[in-house]
Short mmCIF file of C-alpha atoms and ligand atoms in Angstrom, two decimals:
data_model
loop_
_atom_site.label_atom_id
_atom_site.label_comp_id
_atom_site.label_asym_id
_atom_site.label_seq_id
_atom_site.Cartn_x
_atom_site.Cartn_y
_atom_site.Cartn_z
CA MET A 1 9.24 9.40 -18.46
CA ALA A 2 11.63 6.86 -18.76
CA ASP A 3 10.80 3.37 -17.78
CA ALA A 4 13.74 1.04 -17.12
CA SER A 5 11.40 -1.92 -16.85
CA SER A 6 10.36 -1.37 -20.46
CA ASP A 7 13.70 -3.02 -21.24
CA VAL A 8 12.79 -6.31 -19.91
CA PRO A 9 11.97 -9.21 -22.46
CA GLU A 10 8.37 -10.51 -22.05
CA HIS A 11 9.45 -13.97 -21.05
CA CYS A 12 12.65 -12.80 -18.90
CA PRO A 13 13.20 -15.61 -16.35
CA GLY A 14 14.72 -13.00 -13.81
CA THR A 15 17.95 -11.88 -13.26
CA GLU A 16 18.51 -14.35 -10.30
CA SER A 17 17.46 -17.26 -12.09
CA GLU A 18 19.89 -20.26 -13.04
CA ASP A 19 18.46 -19.73 -16.25
CA ALA A 20 19.22 -16.06 -16.56
CA GLY A 21 20.70 -15.43 -20.15
CA LYS A 22 20.14 -18.90 -21.27
CA VAL A 23 16.74 -19.45 -22.38
CA SER A 24 14.93 -18.37 -25.79
CA ALA A 25 13.58 -15.38 -24.28
CA CYS A 26 17.29 -14.23 -23.46
CA GLN A 27 18.15 -14.04 -27.36
CA GLY A 28 18.62 -10.21 -28.34
CA CYS A 29 18.23 -9.01 -24.91
CA PRO A 30 21.09 -6.73 -24.28
CA ASN A 31 21.71 -7.87 -20.68
CA GLN A 32 22.13 -11.77 -21.98
CA GLN A 33 25.79 -11.73 -21.78
CA ILE A 34 25.96 -10.37 -18.21
CA CYS A 35 22.98 -12.68 -17.14
CA SER A 36 24.70 -16.11 -18.43
CA SER A 37 27.88 -14.99 -17.10
CA GLY A 38 26.35 -15.15 -13.56
CA ALA A 39 27.26 -11.49 -12.54
CA ALA A 40 23.50 -10.38 -12.47
CA ARG A 41 23.02 -13.00 -9.54
CA ALA A 42 24.96 -10.78 -7.42
CA PRO A 43 23.33 -8.83 -4.58
CA ASP A 44 20.64 -6.37 -6.27
CA PRO A 45 22.17 -3.14 -6.93
CA GLY A 46 18.48 -1.70 -6.40
CA ILE A 47 18.83 -2.43 -2.89
CA ALA A 48 21.34 0.36 -2.19
CA LEU A 49 19.72 2.73 -4.56
CA VAL A 50 16.41 2.40 -2.39
CA LYS A 51 18.25 2.65 0.60
CA ALA A 52 20.00 5.71 -0.22
CA ARG A 53 16.76 7.09 -1.37
CA LEU A 54 14.71 6.31 1.55
CA THR A 55 16.67 6.23 4.65
CA PRO A 56 15.47 9.76 5.41
CA VAL A 57 12.06 8.70 5.28
CA LYS A 58 11.21 8.07 8.84
CA HIS A 59 8.35 5.79 9.04
CA LYS A 60 7.77 3.38 5.79
CA VAL A 61 4.62 1.41 5.85
CA LEU A 62 2.91 -1.40 3.71
CA VAL A 63 -0.71 -1.55 3.47
CA LEU A 64 -1.66 -4.91 2.84
CA SER A 65 -4.95 -7.08 2.23
CA GLY A 66 -5.58 -10.55 1.93
CA LYS A 67 -8.65 -10.01 -0.83
CA GLY A 68 -9.33 -7.17 -3.22
CA GLY A 69 -12.43 -5.12 -2.33
CA VAL A 70 -12.06 -4.70 1.27
CA GLY A 71 -10.90 -1.30 1.43
CA LYS A 72 -7.16 -1.49 1.43
CA SER A 73 -6.74 1.70 -0.88
CA THR A 74 -9.59 3.35 0.59
CA PHE A 75 -7.94 2.99 4.26
CA THR A 76 -4.48 3.99 2.54
CA SER A 77 -6.29 7.30 1.85
CA LEU A 78 -7.70 7.76 4.80
CA LEU A 79 -4.67 7.28 6.85
CA ALA A 80 -2.67 9.45 4.73
CA ARG A 81 -5.09 12.21 4.50
CA GLY A 82 -5.46 11.82 8.53
CA LEU A 83 -1.77 11.72 9.39
CA ALA A 84 -1.15 14.87 6.94
CA ALA A 85 -4.25 16.82 8.49
CA GLU A 86 -3.58 15.91 12.31
CA ASP A 87 -0.23 17.94 12.15
CA PRO A 88 0.65 20.48 9.08
CA ASN A 89 4.42 19.84 9.99
CA ARG A 90 4.06 16.27 9.29
CA ASN A 91 4.91 15.11 5.77
CA VAL A 92 2.91 12.06 4.39
CA ALA A 93 3.47 10.59 1.21
CA VAL A 94 1.49 7.80 -0.63
CA LEU A 95 3.24 5.36 -3.06
CA ASP A 96 0.75 3.09 -5.19
CA ILE A 97 2.41 0.04 -6.47
CA ASP A 98 -0.91 -1.73 -7.04
CA ILE A 99 0.11 -2.33 -10.72
CA CYS A 100 -3.09 -4.28 -11.84
CA GLY A 101 -5.46 -1.84 -10.21
CA PRO A 102 -4.04 1.51 -9.03
CA SER A 103 -6.84 3.40 -7.47
CA ILE A 104 -4.85 5.72 -5.36
CA PRO A 105 -5.06 8.78 -8.24
CA ARG A 106 -8.63 8.41 -8.03
CA VAL A 107 -9.55 8.21 -4.49
CA MET A 108 -6.83 10.93 -3.88
CA GLY A 109 -8.16 13.37 -6.17
CA VAL A 110 -5.41 13.22 -8.72
CA LEU A 111 -6.59 11.10 -11.54
CA GLY A 112 -5.00 12.15 -14.76
CA GLU A 113 -2.19 14.02 -13.63
CA GLN A 114 1.11 13.78 -14.94
CA VAL A 115 4.46 13.00 -13.20
CA HIS A 116 7.40 15.27 -13.81
CA GLN A 117 11.14 14.33 -13.93
CA SER A 118 13.54 17.16 -12.24
CA GLY A 119 17.28 16.72 -11.52
CA SER A 120 16.59 14.76 -8.37
CA GLY A 121 13.92 12.32 -9.62
CA TRP A 122 10.40 11.99 -10.29
CA SER A 123 8.26 14.62 -8.76
CA PRO A 124 5.38 13.20 -6.74
CA VAL A 125 1.88 15.05 -7.17
CA TYR A 126 0.93 16.94 -4.30
CA VAL A 127 -2.75 16.91 -3.00
CA GLU A 128 -1.65 19.27 -0.04
CA ASP A 129 1.50 21.04 0.92
CA ASN A 130 2.52 18.14 2.91
CA LEU A 131 0.69 15.23 1.25
CA SER A 132 2.15 13.85 -2.04
CA VAL A 133 1.36 10.70 -4.13
CA MET A 134 3.09 8.64 -6.67
CA SER A 135 1.08 6.09 -8.50
CA VAL A 136 1.56 3.29 -11.21
CA GLY A 137 -1.34 4.65 -12.49
CA PHE A 138 0.14 7.94 -13.19
CA LEU A 139 2.38 6.11 -15.82
CA LEU A 140 -0.22 3.55 -17.60
CA GLY A 141 -2.04 4.44 -20.86
CA SER A 142 -4.69 1.87 -19.54
CA PRO A 143 -5.01 0.01 -16.33
CA ASP A 144 -4.99 -3.08 -18.90
CA ASP A 145 -1.31 -2.30 -19.81
CA ALA A 146 0.17 -3.80 -16.84
CA ILE A 147 -2.00 -7.12 -16.36
CA ILE A 148 0.30 -9.26 -18.43
CA TRP A 149 3.70 -8.12 -16.57
CA ARG A 150 5.62 -11.03 -15.48
CA GLY A 151 7.70 -10.79 -12.34
CA PRO A 152 11.01 -9.26 -13.49
CA LYS A 153 9.11 -6.45 -15.05
CA LYS A 154 7.07 -5.91 -11.97
CA ASN A 155 10.11 -6.06 -9.87
CA GLY A 156 11.63 -3.36 -12.14
CA MET A 157 8.94 -0.99 -11.80
CA ILE A 158 8.75 -1.20 -8.09
CA ARG A 159 12.62 -0.90 -7.64
CA GLN A 160 12.42 2.09 -10.07
CA PHE A 161 9.40 3.89 -7.92
CA LEU A 162 11.37 3.20 -4.43
CA SER A 163 14.49 4.51 -5.69
CA ASP A 164 13.69 7.55 -8.02
CA VAL A 165 10.76 9.50 -6.49
CA ASP A 166 12.15 12.68 -4.80
CA TRP A 167 10.01 12.64 -1.63
CA GLY A 168 11.72 15.58 0.10
CA ASP A 169 11.73 14.89 3.54
CA LEU A 170 8.84 12.41 4.95
CA ASP A 171 7.73 11.27 8.39
CA TYR A 172 5.27 8.62 6.65
CA LEU A 173 5.66 6.77 3.50
CA LEU A 174 2.52 4.57 2.98
CA VAL A 175 2.75 1.99 0.20
CA ASP A 176 -0.41 0.49 -1.16
CA THR A 177 0.22 -2.89 -2.49
CA PRO A 178 -2.17 -5.29 -4.41
CA PRO A 179 -4.24 -7.75 -2.73
CA GLY A 180 -2.70 -10.83 -1.55
CA THR A 181 1.07 -12.08 -1.59
CA SER A 182 2.74 -11.85 -4.70
CA ASP A 183 5.89 -10.77 -6.36
CA GLU A 184 5.11 -6.99 -5.82
CA HIS A 185 5.20 -7.84 -2.15
CA LEU A 186 8.43 -9.68 -1.93
CA SER A 187 10.19 -7.09 -4.19
CA ALA A 188 8.85 -4.20 -2.36
CA ALA A 189 9.29 -5.93 1.50
CA GLN A 190 12.99 -6.88 0.05
CA TYR A 191 13.70 -3.29 -1.21
CA LEU A 192 11.95 -1.67 1.94
CA GLN A 193 13.67 -3.73 4.36
CA GLY A 194 17.22 -2.67 3.08
CA ALA A 195 16.07 0.85 3.67
CA GLY A 196 14.49 -0.07 7.07
CA LEU A 197 10.69 -0.89 6.88
CA THR A 198 8.70 0.22 10.09
CA GLY A 199 6.01 -2.61 9.21
CA ALA A 200 2.84 -3.29 7.67
CA VAL A 201 -1.04 -2.46 8.17
CA VAL A 202 -3.35 -5.32 7.08
CA VAL A 203 -7.00 -4.14 6.33
CA THR A 204 -9.63 -6.85 6.13
CA THR A 205 -13.61 -7.07 6.62
CA PRO A 206 -15.09 -9.23 9.42
CA GLN A 207 -16.19 -12.21 7.61
CA GLU A 208 -14.30 -15.44 8.14
CA VAL A 209 -13.85 -15.62 4.18
CA ALA A 210 -11.86 -12.57 4.08
CA LEU A 211 -10.22 -13.34 7.42
CA LEU A 212 -8.84 -16.58 6.00
CA ASP A 213 -6.87 -14.88 3.52
CA VAL A 214 -5.51 -12.18 6.17
CA ARG A 215 -4.38 -15.25 8.11
CA LYS A 216 -2.26 -15.99 5.00
CA GLU A 217 -1.13 -12.41 4.67
CA ILE A 218 0.22 -12.36 8.45
CA ASP A 219 1.85 -15.74 8.01
CA PHE A 220 3.58 -13.92 4.67
CA CYS A 221 4.68 -11.00 6.91
CA ARG A 222 6.25 -13.53 9.73
CA LYS A 223 8.14 -15.50 6.96
CA VAL A 224 9.58 -12.49 5.18
CA GLY A 225 10.34 -10.58 8.59
CA VAL A 226 7.82 -7.80 8.35
CA ARG A 227 6.33 -6.37 11.57
CA VAL A 228 2.58 -6.25 11.37
CA LEU A 229 1.82 -2.90 12.96
CA GLY A 230 -1.86 -3.76 13.59
CA VAL A 231 -5.00 -4.94 11.33
CA VAL A 232 -7.72 -2.65 10.64
CA GLU A 233 -11.30 -4.16 9.90
CA ASN A 234 -13.17 -2.30 7.72
CA MET A 235 -17.00 -2.48 7.05
CA SER A 236 -17.65 -3.70 10.32
CA SER A 237 -21.14 -2.55 10.27
CA PHE A 238 -23.76 -0.41 8.80
CA VAL A 239 -25.73 2.27 10.51
CA CYS A 240 -28.78 3.31 8.54
CA PRO A 241 -28.67 7.11 8.21
CA LYS A 242 -32.48 7.44 8.15
CA CYS A 243 -33.78 4.98 11.29
CA LYS A 244 -29.93 4.48 12.82
CA THR A 245 -30.36 0.71 13.06
CA GLN A 246 -26.97 -1.05 13.02
CA SER A 247 -26.81 -4.10 10.89
CA ALA A 248 -23.75 -6.22 10.32
CA ILE A 249 -23.50 -6.74 6.25
CA PHE A 250 -20.38 -8.91 6.66
CA PRO A 251 -21.15 -10.99 9.96
CA ALA A 252 -18.15 -11.44 12.04
CA ASN A 253 -19.31 -15.38 12.61
CA THR A 254 -15.78 -16.32 13.80
CA GLY A 255 -15.33 -13.28 16.12
CA GLY A 256 -14.17 -11.04 13.18
CA ALA A 257 -10.61 -9.28 13.08
CA ARG A 258 -10.32 -8.40 17.00
CA LYS A 259 -10.53 -12.09 17.79
CA MET A 260 -8.23 -13.41 14.70
CA CYS A 261 -5.72 -10.73 16.18
CA GLU A 262 -5.74 -11.99 19.88
CA ASP A 263 -5.36 -15.64 18.31
CA LEU A 264 -2.23 -14.42 16.50
CA GLY A 265 -0.76 -12.08 18.64
CA VAL A 266 -0.90 -8.88 16.49
CA PRO A 267 -2.06 -5.49 17.54
CA PHE A 268 -5.88 -4.86 16.18
CA LEU A 269 -6.03 -1.08 15.67
CA GLY A 270 -9.75 -0.87 15.14
CA GLN A 271 -12.82 -1.04 13.28
CA CYS A 272 -14.51 1.21 10.58
CA PRO A 273 -18.01 1.14 9.81
CA LEU A 274 -19.59 1.24 6.29
CA ASP A 275 -20.67 4.21 5.19
CA PRO A 276 -22.19 5.21 1.56
CA ARG A 277 -20.54 8.60 1.91
CA LEU A 278 -17.12 7.28 2.15
CA ALA A 279 -17.36 5.03 -1.09
CA ARG A 280 -19.02 8.69 -2.71
CA SER A 281 -16.07 10.57 -1.36
CA CYS A 282 -13.53 8.07 -2.99
CA ASP A 283 -15.10 8.03 -6.00
CA GLU A 284 -15.11 11.79 -6.27
CA GLY A 285 -11.29 12.07 -4.94
CA LYS A 286 -12.57 14.12 -1.84
CA SER A 287 -11.74 13.77 1.74
CA MET A 288 -14.80 12.16 3.70
CA VAL A 289 -13.26 12.97 7.09
CA ALA A 290 -13.00 16.64 5.97
CA ASP A 291 -16.54 16.91 4.57
CA HIS A 292 -17.95 14.66 7.37
CA PRO A 293 -15.61 15.76 10.85
CA ASP A 294 -18.61 14.17 12.78
CA SER A 295 -19.29 10.88 11.13
CA PRO A 296 -18.47 7.42 12.90
CA VAL A 297 -16.14 6.74 10.10
CA ALA A 298 -13.87 9.87 11.58
CA ALA A 299 -14.51 8.82 14.89
CA ALA A 300 -13.00 5.11 13.94
CA LEU A 301 -10.00 6.66 12.13
CA LYS A 302 -9.03 8.78 14.78
CA ASN A 303 -8.34 5.83 17.30
CA ILE A 304 -6.84 3.90 14.47
CA LEU A 305 -4.49 6.54 13.60
CA GLN A 306 -3.50 6.70 16.96
CA GLY A 307 -3.03 3.28 17.13
CA LEU A 308 -0.69 3.34 14.17
CA VAL A 309 1.29 6.37 15.28
CA ASP A 310 1.81 4.42 18.61
CA ALA A 311 2.90 1.31 16.90
CA CYS A 312 5.56 3.14 14.63
CA GLU A 313 6.75 4.85 17.52
CA ASN A 314 6.83 1.63 19.44
CA LYS A 315 4.54 2.67 21.85
CA PRO A 316 1.97 0.37 23.07
CA VAL A 317 -0.94 -0.15 20.84
CA GLN A 318 -4.53 0.22 22.63
CA SER A 319 -7.08 -2.24 20.76
CA ASN A 320 -9.73 0.02 19.75
CA GLY A 321 -13.20 -0.27 18.66
CA CYS A 322 -15.69 2.11 17.37
P1 ADP B 1 -9.41 -2.61 -2.15
O1 ADP B 1 -7.99 -1.71 -2.42
O2 ADP B 1 -9.06 -3.50 -1.03
O3 ADP B 1 -9.48 -3.29 -3.64
P2 ADP B 1 -11.07 -0.47 -2.26
O4 ADP B 1 -10.21 0.46 -1.26
O5 ADP B 1 -11.01 0.05 -3.58
O6 ADP B 1 -10.51 -1.84 -1.96
O7 ADP B 1 -12.59 -0.39 -2.01
C1 ADP B 1 -13.21 -0.85 -2.51
C2 ADP B 1 -14.72 -0.32 -2.43
O8 ADP B 1 -15.58 -0.20 -1.47
C3 ADP B 1 -14.69 1.12 -2.97
O9 ADP B 1 -15.77 1.55 -3.91
C4 ADP B 1 -14.76 1.92 -1.70
O10 ADP B 1 -15.24 3.40 -1.75
C5 ADP B 1 -15.73 1.15 -0.88
N1 ADP B 1 -15.52 1.09 0.61
C6 ADP B 1 -14.30 0.73 1.30
N2 ADP B 1 -14.41 1.04 2.43
C7 ADP B 1 -15.54 1.49 2.49
C8 ADP B 1 -16.57 1.86 3.91
N3 ADP B 1 -15.91 1.49 5.06
N4 ADP B 1 -17.93 2.20 3.50
C9 ADP B 1 -18.23 2.50 2.44
N5 ADP B 1 -17.66 1.92 1.06
C10 ADP B 1 -16.36 1.65 1.35
#
């Protein structure tokens, strides 16, 4: 697959920088002249390309988390599988731009798949007839390949993913992002806003150390004008499969995500319990909800999905528990 971002020099200052074309890293770059002339600081043509590609996609949703390991990719997969399973006429796709830790191919059961190029762009990998996946993980020889990428190269990759994938008609595009607020988020938000970004789902766990970072994530959304569709609290409790005793592995000492949402005035979509079967399903690339439709995770997801669909359709969101 052609990769435009591989042309970017290792220490490129970025086409929008005042230093563009003028620093030592620019020596020998084919774009040096255009950058030093200032022409590259014109509006990014990628915005129009992404808009052309994604305007037909009805709902574009970023999935964010403050920290890694809270279940963002797990939830992206649960939401995508759930949206697709609820209605066979609803077309759903996942785009994984977690460049340093793309886990979507594994959790969606398409690890090792190849991406093919057609006349109308890159073809995503289909998990179901109405559920497709594109991941930076399909392109990396090893996950370590991208760890040292600098901003402009990441930006180029994200632009290419957003503008070059032939999704067909989509109702929902869920974009799995890296944890935190970094270059990738700014790039994705900027490009998607140009094409009409519906908003963001934020995933957290209940303890204060995770919520601290989620508050920053919500602040980031406000600063860049991304609507928070709602917050999901994952791993809220654990029910022992043998004795059925419920325990809080990550205690919500400050009231958890629900209280934080009340304080910040953003919708709370619901809680999902910790369930070892979910971790196993993700490792095996299977659908936990299809395999265990009566599980507490399946019940929680049903409420959360309803909240997400309502938020996307601009209907009032009920705050759900489980
Ligand atoms: P992130 O994308 O936030 O880094 P992941 O989705 O990769 O996090 O999840 C981290 C680990 O936690 C994975 O092994 C995943 O299977 C597991 N996990 C996530 N949510 C749950 C849950 N509700 N119950 C059990 N395991 C979970």
